[in-house]
Short mmCIF file of C-alpha atoms and ligand atoms in Angstrom, two decimals:
data_model
loop_
_atom_site.label_atom_id
_atom_site.label_comp_id
_atom_site.label_asym_id
_atom_site.label_seq_id
_atom_site.Cartn_x
_atom_site.Cartn_y
_atom_site.Cartn_z
CA MET E 1 26.28 -7.93 3.69
CA GLN E 2 26.35 -4.66 5.60
CA PRO E 3 29.28 -2.39 4.81
CA ASN E 4 31.81 -1.27 7.37
CA PHE E 5 31.57 2.34 8.41
CA VAL E 6 34.59 4.24 9.67
CA ASP E 7 33.77 4.67 13.36
CA GLU E 8 33.06 7.97 15.12
CA LYS E 9 36.37 7.81 16.97
CA ALA E 10 38.40 7.70 13.74
CA ILE E 11 36.42 10.58 12.23
CA ASN E 12 36.96 12.59 15.43
CA GLU E 13 40.68 11.87 15.19
CA ALA E 14 40.68 13.24 11.64
CA TYR E 15 39.03 16.45 12.88
CA ALA E 16 41.54 16.67 15.74
CA ALA E 17 44.41 16.47 13.24
CA ILE E 18 42.71 19.11 11.07
CA ASN E 19 42.56 21.42 14.08
CA ARG E 20 46.20 20.77 15.05
CA VAL E 21 47.41 21.60 11.54
CA ARG E 22 45.27 24.72 11.50
CA ALA E 23 46.67 25.85 14.85
CA SER E 24 50.26 25.23 13.75
CA LEU E 25 50.12 27.26 10.54
CA LYS E 26 52.26 30.36 10.74
CA GLY E 27 52.19 33.34 8.42
CA GLY E 28 49.67 33.67 5.59
CA ALA E 29 47.37 30.86 4.50
CA PRO E 30 49.18 28.18 2.45
CA HIS E 31 47.89 27.39 -1.04
CA TYR E 32 46.82 24.00 -2.38
CA TYR E 33 46.48 22.70 -5.91
CA ILE E 34 44.73 19.43 -6.79
CA GLU E 35 44.99 17.85 -10.23
CA THR E 36 42.37 15.17 -10.77
CA TYR E 37 42.34 12.47 -13.43
CA GLY E 38 39.56 10.07 -14.37
CA CYS E 39 35.91 9.80 -13.47
CA GLN E 40 33.41 11.75 -11.35
CA MET E 41 34.17 9.48 -8.43
CA ASN E 42 37.73 10.81 -8.40
CA GLU E 43 36.51 14.39 -8.89
CA HIS E 44 34.34 13.93 -5.86
CA ASP E 45 37.18 12.44 -3.77
CA SER E 46 39.19 15.53 -4.64
CA GLU E 47 36.31 17.67 -3.31
CA LYS E 48 36.59 15.77 -0.03
CA ILE E 49 40.34 16.35 0.19
CA ALA E 50 39.84 20.01 -0.70
CA GLY E 51 37.28 20.20 2.11
CA MET E 52 39.77 18.87 4.64
CA LEU E 53 42.52 21.18 3.38
CA GLU E 54 40.30 24.24 3.63
CA GLN E 55 39.34 23.36 7.19
CA MET E 56 43.04 23.18 7.95
CA GLY E 57 43.37 26.75 6.69
CA TYR E 58 44.64 26.12 3.17
CA ILE E 59 43.25 28.16 0.27
CA PRO E 60 43.15 27.23 -3.45
CA ALA E 61 46.11 28.19 -5.65
CA GLU E 62 45.55 29.51 -9.15
CA ASN E 63 48.24 27.23 -10.52
CA LYS E 64 50.94 24.78 -9.44
CA VAL E 65 53.69 27.39 -9.32
CA ASP E 66 51.91 29.28 -6.52
CA ALA E 67 51.10 26.17 -4.50
CA ASP E 68 52.53 25.03 -1.16
CA PHE E 69 50.79 21.67 -1.48
CA ILE E 70 50.23 19.82 -4.77
CA LEU E 71 48.18 16.64 -5.01
CA PHE E 72 47.66 14.38 -8.02
CA ASN E 73 44.52 12.28 -7.69
CA THR E 74 45.17 9.53 -10.20
CA CYS E 75 43.26 7.14 -12.45
CA CYS E 76 44.32 3.75 -13.83
CA ILE E 77 41.41 2.78 -16.03
CA ARG E 78 43.62 2.88 -19.14
CA GLU E 79 47.37 2.94 -19.64
CA HIS E 80 47.20 6.42 -21.09
CA ALA E 81 45.98 7.81 -17.74
CA GLU E 82 48.94 6.25 -15.95
CA LEU E 83 51.53 7.52 -18.41
CA LYS E 84 50.15 11.04 -18.08
CA THR E 85 50.52 10.90 -14.31
CA PHE E 86 54.14 9.75 -14.45
CA GLY E 87 54.83 12.61 -16.88
CA ASN E 88 53.15 15.25 -14.78
CA VAL E 89 54.62 14.15 -11.45
CA GLY E 90 57.99 14.36 -13.21
CA PHE E 91 57.36 18.00 -14.08
CA ILE E 92 57.01 19.15 -10.47
CA LYS E 93 60.62 18.28 -9.67
CA GLU E 94 61.61 21.73 -10.84
CA LEU E 95 59.00 23.38 -8.59
CA LYS E 96 60.38 21.48 -5.63
CA VAL E 97 63.90 22.69 -6.44
CA ASN E 98 62.67 26.30 -6.46
CA ASN E 99 60.55 25.82 -3.34
CA PRO E 100 61.94 23.12 -1.02
CA ALA E 101 59.03 23.65 1.41
CA LEU E 102 56.56 22.50 -1.27
CA ILE E 103 54.67 19.36 -0.23
CA THR E 104 53.79 16.95 -3.03
CA ALA E 105 51.36 14.06 -2.87
CA VAL E 106 49.91 11.39 -5.16
CA CYS E 107 46.75 9.42 -4.36
CA GLY E 108 43.83 7.60 -5.99
CA CYS E 109 43.22 4.48 -8.03
CA MET E 110 46.64 4.24 -9.61
CA MET E 111 48.29 4.36 -6.18
CA GLN E 112 45.97 1.63 -4.93
CA GLN E 113 48.00 -0.71 -7.14
CA ARG E 114 50.84 -1.23 -4.70
CA GLN E 115 53.54 -2.05 -7.26
CA THR E 116 52.78 1.02 -9.33
CA ALA E 117 52.81 3.15 -6.18
CA GLN E 118 56.19 1.70 -5.17
CA ARG E 119 57.56 2.35 -8.64
CA LEU E 120 56.39 5.96 -8.43
CA ALA E 121 57.82 6.42 -4.93
CA LYS E 122 61.21 5.17 -6.09
CA ARG E 123 61.33 7.14 -9.29
CA PHE E 124 60.23 10.43 -7.69
CA PRO E 125 61.88 10.61 -4.24
CA TYR E 126 60.60 14.17 -3.83
CA VAL E 127 57.00 12.96 -3.54
CA ASP E 128 56.26 13.28 0.18
CA LEU E 129 52.94 11.53 0.49
CA ILE E 130 51.44 8.55 -1.36
CA PHE E 131 48.12 6.99 -0.46
CA GLY E 132 45.47 4.78 -2.04
CA THR E 133 41.68 4.89 -2.17
CA ASN E 134 41.04 3.55 1.34
CA GLU E 135 42.80 6.27 3.31
CA LEU E 136 40.87 9.46 2.63
CA HIS E 137 39.70 9.71 6.22
CA ILE E 138 43.26 9.65 7.58
CA PHE E 139 44.49 12.27 5.14
CA PRO E 140 44.78 14.96 7.86
CA GLN E 141 47.02 12.77 10.03
CA MET E 142 49.19 11.81 7.05
CA LEU E 143 49.60 15.42 5.98
CA GLU E 144 50.48 16.35 9.56
CA THR E 145 53.29 13.76 9.56
CA VAL E 146 54.63 15.20 6.31
CA ILE E 147 54.47 18.77 7.63
CA HIS E 148 56.69 17.57 10.51
CA GLY E 149 59.27 16.28 8.06
CA GLY E 150 58.16 12.68 7.46
CA ARG E 151 57.50 10.80 4.22
CA VAL E 152 54.30 8.74 4.14
CA PHE E 153 53.47 5.70 1.99
CA GLU E 154 50.05 4.32 2.94
CA VAL E 155 48.39 1.82 0.62
CA LYS E 156 46.09 -0.45 2.57
CA ASP E 157 44.50 -3.61 1.17
CA SER E 158 40.86 -3.42 2.08
CA ASP E 159 37.44 -4.13 0.63
CA GLY E 160 36.69 -0.53 1.54
CA GLU E 161 34.75 1.31 4.20
CA ILE E 162 32.38 4.25 4.24
CA ALA E 163 33.47 7.46 5.97
CA GLU E 164 30.67 9.89 6.79
CA ARG E 165 30.89 13.41 8.21
CA LEU E 166 34.14 14.46 6.52
CA PRO E 167 34.34 18.05 5.26
CA LEU E 168 33.64 18.69 1.59
CA LYS E 169 34.47 21.60 -0.69
CA ARG E 170 32.30 21.32 -3.78
CA LYS E 171 33.41 22.74 -7.08
CA GLY E 172 31.21 25.67 -8.04
CA GLY E 173 28.74 25.36 -10.88
CA PHE E 174 25.24 23.97 -11.04
CA SER E 175 25.70 20.34 -10.30
CA ALA E 176 26.66 18.71 -7.01
CA PHE E 177 27.97 15.16 -6.82
CA VAL E 178 26.52 12.98 -4.09
CA ASN E 179 27.92 9.49 -3.58
CA ILE E 180 25.32 6.82 -3.00
CA MET E 181 27.62 3.83 -3.11
CA TYR E 182 31.24 2.88 -3.54
CA GLY E 183 33.10 0.00 -5.17
CA CYS E 184 32.07 -2.61 -7.71
CA ASN E 185 31.46 -6.37 -7.61
CA ASN E 186 31.01 -6.97 -11.31
CA PHE E 187 34.52 -7.85 -12.39
CA CYS E 188 34.04 -7.09 -16.06
CA SER E 189 37.08 -8.91 -17.41
CA TYR E 190 38.81 -5.78 -18.79
CA CYS E 191 38.27 -3.55 -15.78
CA ILE E 192 40.60 -2.62 -12.95
CA VAL E 193 37.97 -0.76 -10.90
CA PRO E 194 36.87 -3.68 -8.66
CA TYR E 195 40.53 -4.17 -7.68
CA VAL E 196 41.21 -0.57 -6.76
CA ARG E 197 37.82 0.54 -5.43
CA GLY E 198 36.88 -2.50 -3.35
CA ARG E 199 33.55 -4.21 -2.88
CA GLU E 200 30.14 -2.63 -3.39
CA ARG E 201 28.91 -0.75 -0.34
CA SER E 202 25.92 1.54 -0.05
CA ARG E 203 25.51 4.62 2.10
CA HIS E 204 22.47 4.85 4.33
CA VAL E 205 19.39 6.45 2.76
CA GLU E 206 19.16 9.05 5.54
CA ASP E 207 22.77 10.18 5.09
CA ILE E 208 22.17 10.62 1.35
CA LEU E 209 18.91 12.54 1.82
CA GLU E 210 20.51 14.82 4.39
CA GLU E 211 23.38 15.60 2.03
CA VAL E 212 21.03 16.34 -0.88
CA ARG E 213 18.92 18.68 1.31
CA LYS E 214 22.12 20.48 2.24
CA VAL E 215 23.31 21.00 -1.33
CA VAL E 216 19.87 22.22 -2.38
CA ASP E 217 20.01 24.73 0.50
CA GLU E 218 23.43 25.80 -0.74
CA GLY E 219 21.82 26.68 -4.08
CA PHE E 220 22.76 23.80 -6.37
CA ALA E 221 20.08 23.29 -9.03
CA GLU E 222 21.18 19.81 -9.96
CA VAL E 223 22.32 16.73 -8.07
CA MET E 224 24.21 13.85 -9.62
CA LEU E 225 23.99 10.63 -7.64
CA LEU E 226 27.22 8.71 -8.05
CA GLY E 227 28.05 5.04 -7.93
CA GLN E 228 30.01 2.59 -10.05
CA ASN E 229 26.79 0.68 -10.55
CA VAL E 230 23.86 2.55 -9.00
CA ASN E 231 21.46 -0.25 -9.91
CA SER E 232 22.93 -2.45 -7.19
CA TYR E 233 22.36 0.15 -4.48
CA ASN E 234 20.99 -1.63 -1.41
CA ASP E 235 20.67 -0.13 2.06
CA ASN E 236 19.01 -2.76 4.23
CA GLY E 237 16.64 -3.67 1.42
CA VAL E 238 16.03 -0.15 0.09
CA ARG E 239 16.97 -0.36 -3.59
CA PHE E 240 17.85 2.36 -6.08
CA PRO E 241 14.35 3.11 -7.48
CA GLU E 242 13.06 3.77 -3.98
CA LEU E 243 16.04 5.98 -3.16
CA LEU E 244 15.55 7.90 -6.40
CA ARG E 245 11.90 8.58 -5.53
CA ALA E 246 12.87 9.80 -2.07
CA VAL E 247 15.54 12.17 -3.44
CA ASN E 248 13.15 13.39 -6.13
CA ASP E 249 10.72 14.54 -3.41
CA ILE E 250 13.23 16.91 -1.81
CA THR E 251 11.85 20.42 -2.08
CA GLY E 252 13.88 22.87 -4.16
CA LEU E 253 15.76 20.29 -6.21
CA ARG E 254 15.35 21.04 -9.91
CA ARG E 255 17.31 18.32 -11.69
CA LEU E 256 18.28 14.88 -10.52
CA ARG E 257 20.73 12.71 -12.42
CA PHE E 258 22.62 9.52 -11.69
CA MET E 259 25.43 7.41 -13.07
CA THR E 260 26.44 4.72 -13.92
CA SER E 261 23.86 2.03 -14.70
CA HIS E 262 24.83 -1.50 -15.64
CA PRO E 263 22.45 -2.93 -18.28
CA LYS E 264 22.27 -6.29 -16.52
CA ASP E 265 20.68 -4.67 -13.44
CA LEU E 266 18.42 -2.08 -15.05
CA SER E 267 15.01 -2.95 -13.61
CA PRO E 268 11.45 -2.09 -14.73
CA GLU E 269 11.06 -0.45 -11.30
CA LEU E 270 13.86 1.99 -12.12
CA VAL E 271 12.30 2.78 -15.51
CA SER E 272 8.96 3.49 -13.79
CA ALA E 273 10.67 5.68 -11.20
CA MET E 274 12.38 7.65 -13.99
CA ALA E 275 9.08 8.05 -15.82
CA GLU E 276 7.17 9.19 -12.74
CA CYS E 277 9.67 11.45 -10.96
CA GLU E 278 9.34 14.94 -12.42
CA ASN E 279 12.83 16.07 -11.39
CA VAL E 280 14.70 13.04 -12.70
CA CYS E 281 16.35 14.02 -15.97
CA PRO E 282 15.25 11.95 -18.94
CA HIS E 283 18.77 10.72 -19.54
CA ILE E 284 20.57 7.50 -18.82
CA HIS E 285 24.19 6.54 -19.27
CA LEU E 286 24.05 2.86 -20.13
CA PRO E 287 27.45 1.52 -21.18
CA VAL E 288 27.05 -1.21 -23.79
CA GLN E 289 30.81 -1.82 -24.34
CA SER E 290 30.33 -4.03 -27.43
CA GLY E 291 27.69 -5.06 -29.94
CA SER E 292 28.98 -8.62 -30.26
CA ASN E 293 27.44 -11.28 -28.02
CA ARG E 294 30.64 -13.30 -28.16
CA ILE E 295 32.71 -10.34 -26.90
CA LEU E 296 30.08 -9.37 -24.31
CA GLU E 297 30.38 -12.85 -22.87
CA LEU E 298 34.18 -12.68 -22.79
CA MET E 299 33.86 -9.28 -21.11
CA ASN E 300 31.67 -10.92 -18.44
CA ARG E 301 28.95 -8.33 -18.99
CA ARG E 302 26.11 -10.82 -18.47
CA TYR E 303 23.67 -9.45 -21.07
CA THR E 304 23.25 -9.84 -24.82
CA ARG E 305 22.82 -7.22 -27.53
CA GLU E 306 19.20 -8.37 -27.86
CA HIS E 307 18.62 -7.66 -24.17
CA TYR E 308 20.27 -4.27 -24.55
CA PHE E 309 17.87 -3.37 -27.38
CA THR E 310 14.95 -4.50 -25.21
CA LEU E 311 16.14 -2.08 -22.51
CA LEU E 312 16.37 0.79 -25.01
CA ASP E 313 12.79 0.11 -26.11
CA MET E 314 11.58 -0.11 -22.54
CA LEU E 315 13.23 3.22 -21.65
CA ARG E 316 12.01 5.00 -24.79
CA ASN E 317 8.47 3.76 -24.39
CA ALA E 318 8.25 4.83 -20.78
CA VAL E 319 10.31 8.00 -20.41
CA ARG E 320 9.34 10.95 -22.60
CA ASP E 321 12.20 12.58 -24.56
CA ILE E 322 14.79 10.28 -23.01
CA GLU E 323 18.30 10.39 -24.42
CA ILE E 324 20.75 7.55 -23.98
CA THR E 325 24.54 7.75 -23.84
CA THR E 326 27.00 4.90 -23.70
CA ASP E 327 30.58 3.66 -23.44
CA ILE E 328 32.16 1.42 -26.07
CA ILE E 329 35.46 -0.43 -26.11
CA VAL E 330 37.06 -1.53 -29.39
CA GLY E 331 39.87 -4.03 -29.80
CA PHE E 332 39.03 -6.29 -26.87
CA PRO E 333 41.15 -9.49 -27.08
CA THR E 334 40.04 -11.78 -29.95
CA GLU E 335 37.72 -9.11 -31.44
CA THR E 336 37.27 -10.02 -35.12
CA GLU E 337 36.21 -7.75 -37.94
CA GLN E 338 32.77 -9.36 -37.68
CA ASP E 339 32.55 -8.64 -33.93
CA PHE E 340 33.47 -5.04 -34.63
CA GLU E 341 30.87 -4.84 -37.43
CA ASP E 342 28.31 -6.01 -34.85
CA THR E 343 29.28 -3.04 -32.70
CA LEU E 344 28.93 -0.65 -35.65
CA ASP E 345 25.55 -2.17 -36.42
CA LEU E 346 24.41 -1.70 -32.84
CA VAL E 347 25.51 1.93 -32.92
CA ARG E 348 23.63 2.57 -36.18
CA ARG E 349 20.41 1.26 -34.65
CA ALA E 350 20.68 2.41 -31.03
CA ARG E 351 20.27 6.19 -31.63
CA PHE E 352 22.67 7.24 -28.87
CA SER E 353 22.93 10.96 -28.18
CA ALA E 354 26.62 10.58 -27.32
CA ALA E 355 29.17 7.86 -26.68
CA TYR E 356 32.56 7.66 -25.01
CA THR E 357 34.71 5.36 -27.09
CA PHE E 358 37.94 3.68 -26.03
CA ALA E 359 40.64 1.44 -27.43
CA TYR E 360 40.98 -1.56 -25.14
CA SER E 361 43.91 -1.12 -22.76
CA PRO E 362 45.22 -4.24 -20.98
CA ARG E 363 45.25 -3.75 -17.19
CA GLU E 364 47.57 -5.96 -15.20
CA GLY E 365 45.71 -8.30 -12.88
CA THR E 366 42.49 -8.41 -14.92
CA ARG E 367 41.36 -11.54 -16.75
CA ALA E 368 41.31 -9.96 -20.20
CA ALA E 369 44.96 -8.93 -19.94
CA LYS E 370 45.90 -12.62 -19.80
CA MET E 371 43.75 -13.63 -22.78
CA ASP E 372 45.38 -14.89 -25.97
CA CYS E 373 44.92 -12.95 -29.22
CA GLN E 374 45.40 -9.39 -28.01
CA ILE E 375 44.61 -7.00 -30.84
CA GLU E 376 47.37 -4.91 -32.41
CA GLU E 377 47.39 -1.21 -31.52
CA ALA E 378 47.13 -0.18 -35.17
CA VAL E 379 43.97 -2.25 -35.59
CA LYS E 380 42.44 -0.77 -32.42
CA LYS E 381 43.20 2.71 -33.66
CA GLU E 382 41.70 2.07 -37.05
CA ARG E 383 38.53 0.57 -35.52
CA LEU E 384 38.21 3.48 -33.08
CA ALA E 385 38.34 5.95 -35.97
CA ARG E 386 35.69 4.01 -37.92
CA LEU E 387 33.48 3.76 -34.85
CA ASN E 388 33.73 7.48 -34.18
CA ALA E 389 32.80 8.26 -37.79
CA VAL E 390 29.68 6.07 -37.56
CA LEU E 391 28.80 7.64 -34.23
CA LEU E 392 29.09 11.17 -35.54
CA GLU E 393 26.78 10.34 -38.41
CA SER E 394 24.27 8.68 -36.11
CA VAL E 395 24.34 11.42 -33.44
CA THR E 396 24.03 14.19 -36.04
CA GLY E 397 21.19 12.40 -37.83
CA ASN E 398 19.40 12.00 -34.54
CA ASN E 399 19.42 15.75 -33.95
CA ASP E 400 16.99 16.45 -36.79
CA LYS E 401 14.05 15.32 -34.70
CA TYR E 402 14.66 18.33 -32.44
CA LEU E 403 13.90 20.96 -35.10
CA GLY E 404 10.95 22.94 -33.74
CA TYR E 405 11.25 21.29 -30.31
CA VAL E 406 10.40 23.47 -27.29
CA GLY E 407 11.98 22.81 -23.90
CA ASP E 408 13.72 24.38 -20.91
CA ILE E 409 17.48 24.75 -20.59
CA LEU E 410 19.57 25.60 -17.56
CA ILE E 411 22.07 28.20 -18.80
CA GLU E 412 25.62 27.18 -17.92
CA GLY E 413 27.83 29.75 -19.59
CA LEU E 414 28.85 31.89 -22.54
CA ASP E 415 30.76 30.43 -25.46
CA THR E 416 32.94 33.16 -26.96
CA ARG E 417 34.76 31.11 -29.58
CA GLY E 418 32.75 32.63 -32.43
CA GLU E 419 29.77 34.93 -32.11
CA PRO E 420 29.09 34.86 -28.33
CA MET E 421 26.33 32.35 -27.52
CA LEU E 422 24.86 31.19 -24.25
CA PHE E 423 24.79 27.43 -23.79
CA GLY E 424 22.80 25.15 -21.56
CA LYS E 425 21.30 21.70 -21.44
CA LEU E 426 17.82 20.34 -21.80
CA GLY E 427 16.81 17.89 -19.08
CA ASN E 428 17.97 15.04 -21.28
CA LEU E 429 21.41 16.66 -21.52
CA LYS E 430 21.17 17.79 -25.14
CA MET E 431 23.21 20.99 -25.34
CA VAL E 432 21.48 24.02 -26.86
CA TYR E 433 23.17 27.27 -27.95
CA VAL E 434 21.11 30.47 -27.85
CA LYS E 435 21.67 34.22 -28.13
CA GLY E 436 21.22 36.11 -24.89
CA SER E 437 22.96 38.19 -22.27
CA PRO E 438 25.52 36.78 -19.81
CA ASP E 439 23.41 37.85 -16.82
CA MET E 440 21.10 34.97 -17.70
CA ILE E 441 23.77 32.42 -16.67
CA GLY E 442 22.45 30.24 -13.87
CA GLY E 443 18.82 30.76 -14.85
CA SER E 444 16.40 28.54 -16.66
CA VAL E 445 14.81 29.63 -19.96
CA ARG E 446 12.38 28.15 -22.46
CA VAL E 447 13.89 27.71 -25.92
CA LYS E 448 12.77 26.64 -29.36
CA VAL E 449 15.28 24.61 -31.41
CA THR E 450 15.95 26.14 -34.81
CA GLY E 451 19.02 24.29 -36.02
CA THR E 452 21.63 21.65 -35.27
CA ARG E 453 25.39 21.51 -34.82
CA PHE E 454 27.41 18.25 -34.73
CA ASN E 455 26.22 16.87 -31.42
CA SER E 456 24.39 19.92 -30.12
CA LEU E 457 21.47 22.15 -31.04
CA VAL E 458 20.91 25.84 -31.79
CA GLY E 459 17.78 27.63 -30.65
CA GLU E 460 16.15 30.88 -29.61
CA ILE E 461 14.76 31.98 -26.28
CA ILE E 462 10.98 32.15 -26.34
CA GLY E 463 10.21 32.97 -22.73
N1 LIG C 1 40.36 -0.43 -21.63
C1 LIG C 1 39.58 0.47 -22.30
N2 LIG C 1 38.47 1.02 -21.77
C2 LIG C 1 38.12 0.64 -20.53
N3 LIG C 1 37.08 1.01 -19.75
C3 LIG C 1 37.19 0.35 -18.58
N4 LIG C 1 38.28 -0.43 -18.57
C4 LIG C 1 38.87 -0.27 -19.78
C5 LIG C 1 40.04 -0.82 -20.39
N5 LIG C 1 40.81 -1.71 -19.75
C6 LIG C 1 36.04 1.92 -20.19
C7 LIG C 1 34.65 1.27 -20.17
C8 LIG C 1 33.99 1.90 -18.99
C9 LIG C 1 34.62 3.27 -18.99
C10 LIG C 1 34.51 4.01 -17.71
O1 LIG C 1 35.97 3.02 -19.30
O2 LIG C 1 33.99 1.60 -21.37
O3 LIG C 1 32.58 1.94 -19.10
FE1 LIG C 2 34.35 -1.79 -14.26
FE2 LIG C 2 32.31 -3.37 -15.00
FE3 LIG C 2 32.44 -2.44 -12.46
FE4 LIG C 2 31.88 -0.74 -14.48
S1 LIG C 2 30.62 -2.49 -13.83
S2 LIG C 2 33.36 -0.40 -12.79
S3 LIG C 2 33.12 -1.58 -16.17
S4 LIG C 2 33.88 -3.85 -13.45
#
């Protein structure tokens, strides 16, 4: 099914509103402050909103106190993220008392859940603007209404559209996010994402290539292609491996990364593309979620641990120096001690270079939240601690193979916590610390690994 694109007329209307706001601003430029929770997708949405604000004449504020417009871009993947938002929106009440002209807004995944958004609107009457994930392209009009004294609550039910041509203000640094697709159709039983981000929809290849060429021209060394499940990218029959090859060929691009990949859709074609494309980083984020086949089935993940191990072998055999990272959930409903042991066993064998680990958090509206035998919080916490201990051991043990290794790192910054050390990543995302001068930041150097730290490496510059 072809996705819906926001039509030219609507995008033009957004630009018209941007221009009206810009023309109406009096005095010095107003300041904006955006606080983003959650994943890269949200970070990138915030870059789009920042882009629109800057075209309207706003400039970034150093902190909330100096801001004339504050936006919280929210996440709802786990309960913790939601509680944090309620807390932090509560804090700005005082700022609003001191500065009645301050405009406050809340958007993103958590607001896409209508009841939560209504609860927030009621509890914090000083929030002027609330919108979900389907309204980014009408943000200028909504802000305009608020500037004229209105209060806006706009949470539209929709499978989602694609809006091209909106302004974008990328965060500085080395890496630029480029969306290739939006939404998710997988409905893993624990996950709220398909409900708040709509159905899978892919951008056109040409739009993606044009954007990557632009960011390379702007000087970004690295591009991160973003999608909830990049392996289901499909633009009129062009699938992800083909797209990856096309992006890889763009002149001037040094590092190409992507996330996230669902194990059920990881194809031999993608593995070949990774092996053959010289700019594609030898790294893959491949969330396994659990090591128990029984739990994987209940999670609706549609692969087994055996299949997952087959994928790891396939990747390691084909892609030189590849490192694999993952996500793991503990305490999914009905998880027994044996199921959890299966996860620990998988971790001991899988040789991950890093893992993001989570205690299962029931999300209203998902299938898992309704399952019997929810696991007690104390048990989840205890399992999470045990998992993290096993992971640390496995990740640290894995580092030994790097002693004497020679590779190139892209220097990202200076760590001044102890003796000042430059840090940067190998193509496979292993972090290496080296001695050197701060003027080397942004450059690429060849290093030899001489030691290890918990999940990173120590080395010396050799050229
Ligand atoms: N509880 C805990 N972790 C979750 N994740 C997604 N939904 C939940 C949930 N309800 C984790 C998964 C996913 C990552 C982005 O967040 O591991 O891969
Ligand atoms: Fe959530 Fe599963 Fe979709 Fe990932 S693939 S966003 S875990 S439903």
